[in-house]
Short mmCIF file of C-alpha atoms in Angstrom, two decimals:
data_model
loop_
_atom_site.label_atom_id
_atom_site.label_comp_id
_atom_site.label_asym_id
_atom_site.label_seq_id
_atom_site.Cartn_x
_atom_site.Cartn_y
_atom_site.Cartn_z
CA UNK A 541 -13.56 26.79 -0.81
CA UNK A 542 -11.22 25.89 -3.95
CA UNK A 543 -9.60 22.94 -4.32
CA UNK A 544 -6.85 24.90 -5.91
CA UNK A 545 -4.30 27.48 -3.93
CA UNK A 546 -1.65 27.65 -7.14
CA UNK A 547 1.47 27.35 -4.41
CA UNK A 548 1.85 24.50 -6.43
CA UNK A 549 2.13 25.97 -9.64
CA UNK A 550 6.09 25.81 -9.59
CA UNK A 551 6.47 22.39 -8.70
CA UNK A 552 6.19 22.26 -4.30
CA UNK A 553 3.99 21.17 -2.35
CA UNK A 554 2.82 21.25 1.35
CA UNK A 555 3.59 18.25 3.71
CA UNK A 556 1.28 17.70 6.58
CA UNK A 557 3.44 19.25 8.69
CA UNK A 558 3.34 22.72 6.50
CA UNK A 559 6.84 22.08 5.28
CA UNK A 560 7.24 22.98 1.55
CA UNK A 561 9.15 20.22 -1.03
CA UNK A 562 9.49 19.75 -4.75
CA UNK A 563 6.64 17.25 -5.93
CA UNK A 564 10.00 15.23 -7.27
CA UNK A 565 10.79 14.22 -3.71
CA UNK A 566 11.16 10.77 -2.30
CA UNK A 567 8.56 11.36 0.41
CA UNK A 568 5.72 12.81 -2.15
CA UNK A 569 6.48 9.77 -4.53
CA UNK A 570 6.34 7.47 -1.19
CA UNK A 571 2.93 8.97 -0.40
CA UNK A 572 1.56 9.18 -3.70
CA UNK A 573 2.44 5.87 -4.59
CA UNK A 574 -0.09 4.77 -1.60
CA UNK A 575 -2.17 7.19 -3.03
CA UNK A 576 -2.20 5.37 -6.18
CA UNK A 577 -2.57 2.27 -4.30
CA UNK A 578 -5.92 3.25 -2.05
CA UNK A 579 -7.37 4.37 -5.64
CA UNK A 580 -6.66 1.00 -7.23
CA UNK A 581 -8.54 -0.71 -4.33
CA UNK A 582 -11.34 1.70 -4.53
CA UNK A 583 -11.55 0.22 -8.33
CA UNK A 584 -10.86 -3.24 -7.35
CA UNK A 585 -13.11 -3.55 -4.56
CA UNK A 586 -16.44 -2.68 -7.42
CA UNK A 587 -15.20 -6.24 -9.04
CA UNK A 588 -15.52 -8.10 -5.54
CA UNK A 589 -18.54 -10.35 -4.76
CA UNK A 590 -17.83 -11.02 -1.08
CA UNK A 591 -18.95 -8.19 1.42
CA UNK A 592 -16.52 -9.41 3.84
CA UNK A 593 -13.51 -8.73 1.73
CA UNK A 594 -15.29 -5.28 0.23
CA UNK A 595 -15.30 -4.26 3.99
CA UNK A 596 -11.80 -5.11 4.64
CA UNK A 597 -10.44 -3.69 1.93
CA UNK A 598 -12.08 -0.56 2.82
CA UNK A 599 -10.82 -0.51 6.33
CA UNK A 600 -7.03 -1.21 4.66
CA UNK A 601 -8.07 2.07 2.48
CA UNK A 602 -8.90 4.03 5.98
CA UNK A 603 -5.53 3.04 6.96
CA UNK A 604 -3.66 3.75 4.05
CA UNK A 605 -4.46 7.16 4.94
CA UNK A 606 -3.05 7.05 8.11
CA UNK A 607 0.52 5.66 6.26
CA UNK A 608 0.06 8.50 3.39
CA UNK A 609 -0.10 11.34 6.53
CA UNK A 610 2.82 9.56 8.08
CA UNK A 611 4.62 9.60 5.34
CA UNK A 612 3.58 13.06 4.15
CA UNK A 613 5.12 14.74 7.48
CA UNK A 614 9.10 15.33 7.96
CA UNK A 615 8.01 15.59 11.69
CA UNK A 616 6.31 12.24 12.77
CA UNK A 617 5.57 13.87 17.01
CA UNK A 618 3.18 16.02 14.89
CA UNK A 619 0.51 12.79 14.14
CA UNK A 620 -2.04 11.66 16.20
CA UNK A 621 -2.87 8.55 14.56
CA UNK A 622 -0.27 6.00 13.63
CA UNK A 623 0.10 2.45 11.67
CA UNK A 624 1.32 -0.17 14.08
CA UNK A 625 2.14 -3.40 15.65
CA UNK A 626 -1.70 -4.34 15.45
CA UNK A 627 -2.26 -3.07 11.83
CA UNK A 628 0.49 -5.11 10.83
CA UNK A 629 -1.38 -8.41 12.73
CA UNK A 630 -4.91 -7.47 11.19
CA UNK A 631 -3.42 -7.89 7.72
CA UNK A 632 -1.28 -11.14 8.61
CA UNK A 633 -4.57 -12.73 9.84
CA UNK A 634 -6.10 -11.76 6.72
CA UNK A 635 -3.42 -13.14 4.76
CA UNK A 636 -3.71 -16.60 6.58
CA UNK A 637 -7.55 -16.55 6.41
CA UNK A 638 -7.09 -16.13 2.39
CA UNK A 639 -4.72 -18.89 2.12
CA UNK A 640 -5.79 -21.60 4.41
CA UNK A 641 -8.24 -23.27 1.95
CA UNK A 642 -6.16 -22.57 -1.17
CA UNK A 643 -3.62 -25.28 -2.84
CA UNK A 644 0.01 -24.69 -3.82
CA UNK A 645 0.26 -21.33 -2.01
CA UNK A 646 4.21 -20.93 -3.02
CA UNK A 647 4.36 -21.07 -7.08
CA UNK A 648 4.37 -18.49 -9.42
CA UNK A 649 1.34 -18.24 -11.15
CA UNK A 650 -0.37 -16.21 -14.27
CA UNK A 651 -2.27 -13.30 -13.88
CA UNK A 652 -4.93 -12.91 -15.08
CA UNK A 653 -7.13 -16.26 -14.36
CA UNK A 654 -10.24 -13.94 -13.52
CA UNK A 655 -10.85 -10.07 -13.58
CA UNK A 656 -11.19 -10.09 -9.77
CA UNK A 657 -7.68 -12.15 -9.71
CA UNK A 658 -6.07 -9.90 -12.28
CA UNK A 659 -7.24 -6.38 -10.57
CA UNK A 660 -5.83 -7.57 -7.35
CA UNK A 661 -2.51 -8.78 -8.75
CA UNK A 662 -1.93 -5.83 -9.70
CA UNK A 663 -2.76 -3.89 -6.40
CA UNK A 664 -0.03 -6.37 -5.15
CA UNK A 665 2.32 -4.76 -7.43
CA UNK A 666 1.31 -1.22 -6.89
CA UNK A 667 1.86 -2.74 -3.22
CA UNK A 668 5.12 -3.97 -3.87
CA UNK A 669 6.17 -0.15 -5.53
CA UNK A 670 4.97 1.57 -2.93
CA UNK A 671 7.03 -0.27 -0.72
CA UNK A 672 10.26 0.37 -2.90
CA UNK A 673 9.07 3.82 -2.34
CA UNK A 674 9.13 3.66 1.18
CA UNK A 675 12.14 1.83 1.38
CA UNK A 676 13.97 4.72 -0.41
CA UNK A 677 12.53 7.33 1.36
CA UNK A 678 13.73 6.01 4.80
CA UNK A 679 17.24 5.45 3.70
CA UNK A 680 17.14 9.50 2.47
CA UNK A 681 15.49 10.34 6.08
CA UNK A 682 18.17 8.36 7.88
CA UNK A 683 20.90 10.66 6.22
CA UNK A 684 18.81 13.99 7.38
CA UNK A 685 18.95 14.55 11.21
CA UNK A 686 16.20 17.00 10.75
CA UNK A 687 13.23 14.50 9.97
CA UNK A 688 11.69 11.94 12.52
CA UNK A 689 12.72 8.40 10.68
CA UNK A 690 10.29 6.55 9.21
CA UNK A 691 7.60 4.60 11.38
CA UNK A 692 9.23 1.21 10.55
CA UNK A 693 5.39 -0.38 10.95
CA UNK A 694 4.62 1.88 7.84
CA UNK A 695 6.98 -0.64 6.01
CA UNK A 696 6.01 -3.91 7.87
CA UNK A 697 2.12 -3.02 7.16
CA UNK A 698 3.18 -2.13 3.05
CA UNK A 699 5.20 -5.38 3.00
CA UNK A 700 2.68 -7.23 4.19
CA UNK A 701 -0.33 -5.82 1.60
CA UNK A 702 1.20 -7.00 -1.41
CA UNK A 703 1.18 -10.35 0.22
CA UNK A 704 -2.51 -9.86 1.27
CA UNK A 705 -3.23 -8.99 -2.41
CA UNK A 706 -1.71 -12.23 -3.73
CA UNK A 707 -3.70 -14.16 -0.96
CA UNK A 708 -6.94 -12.46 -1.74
CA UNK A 709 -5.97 -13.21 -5.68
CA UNK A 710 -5.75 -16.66 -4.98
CA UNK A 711 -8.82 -16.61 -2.63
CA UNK A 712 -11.04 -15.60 -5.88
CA UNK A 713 -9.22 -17.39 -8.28
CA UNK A 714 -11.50 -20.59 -10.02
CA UNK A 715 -8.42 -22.14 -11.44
CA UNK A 716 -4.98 -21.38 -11.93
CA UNK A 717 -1.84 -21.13 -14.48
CA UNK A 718 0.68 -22.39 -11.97
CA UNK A 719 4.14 -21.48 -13.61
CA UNK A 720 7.15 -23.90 -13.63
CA UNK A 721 10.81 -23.35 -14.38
CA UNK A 722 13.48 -25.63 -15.42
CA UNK A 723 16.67 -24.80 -13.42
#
């Protein structure tokens, strides 16, 4: 089997649901913007020394596919599998188990303070894109009565990785930049 078909060739592509759209549209930059983001774990997770986060992470990648198919179908009754209320939970109790031995949780700080720290700050701005992304592409659905809205979980569970990110960044951090400002 190729990996090619060449439908593509003049800029559409197929949504999960067989529907044809322009590779410029809101919902294939929502979905490819995860995309990016599951990749960017993949590479992040080869920096990480704890097995326990490597095997969350790759469970949040396993989901991530489940969002990108949501997301990649104009008719949502067409999915079996779907992000919800307790994918949203799994990542806040990750988030809390990140932060509850780490200092000063709510200052800005410096990327950068380790290579594990710095890859993951910046999966919690691929995070925070994605969810821009998102974002957009439900207000466009909510104008067109022909597409299911968006799974509003798919933006709670997005929402909350970036903040997972930064918790897991400050988890592996060995110090910290913490940044001030003068008002």
């Amino acid at each position: 089997m190729k990996v090619y078909t060449k439908k593509g060739d003049k800029g559409s592509t197929g949504l999960y649901d067989g529907k044809r759209v322009s590779k410029g549209s809101f919902r294939v930059e929502a979905y490819g913007t995860i995309d990016e983001l599951n990749s960017y774990i993949g590479l992040t997770k080869t920096y990480l020394d704890d097995e326990e986060d490597v095997k969350f992470l790759t469970e949040v990648q396993k989901r991530l596919f489940v969002v990108a198919a949501d997301l990649a179908t104009s008719d949502g009754s067409k999915l079996k599998d779907k992000v919800g209320e307790d994918d949203v939970a799994e990542i806040e109790k990750a988030i809390d188990k990140y932060l509850e031995n780490v200092p000063n949780t709510f200052s800005f700080i410096i990327p950068g303070d380790n290579e594990k720290s710095a890859h993951l700050h910046v999966l919690r701005t691929i995070a925070r894109r994605a969810e821009r992304r998102v974002v957009h592409l439900a207000e466009v659905v909510e104008c067109n009565e022909e597409e299911t809205p968006i799974n509003p979980y798919v933006m709670k569970y997005v929402n909350r990785l970036s903040d997972m990110f930064y918790a897991l960044s400050r988890k592996v951090e060995t110090g910290y930049t913490k940044v001030e400002f003068n008002k």
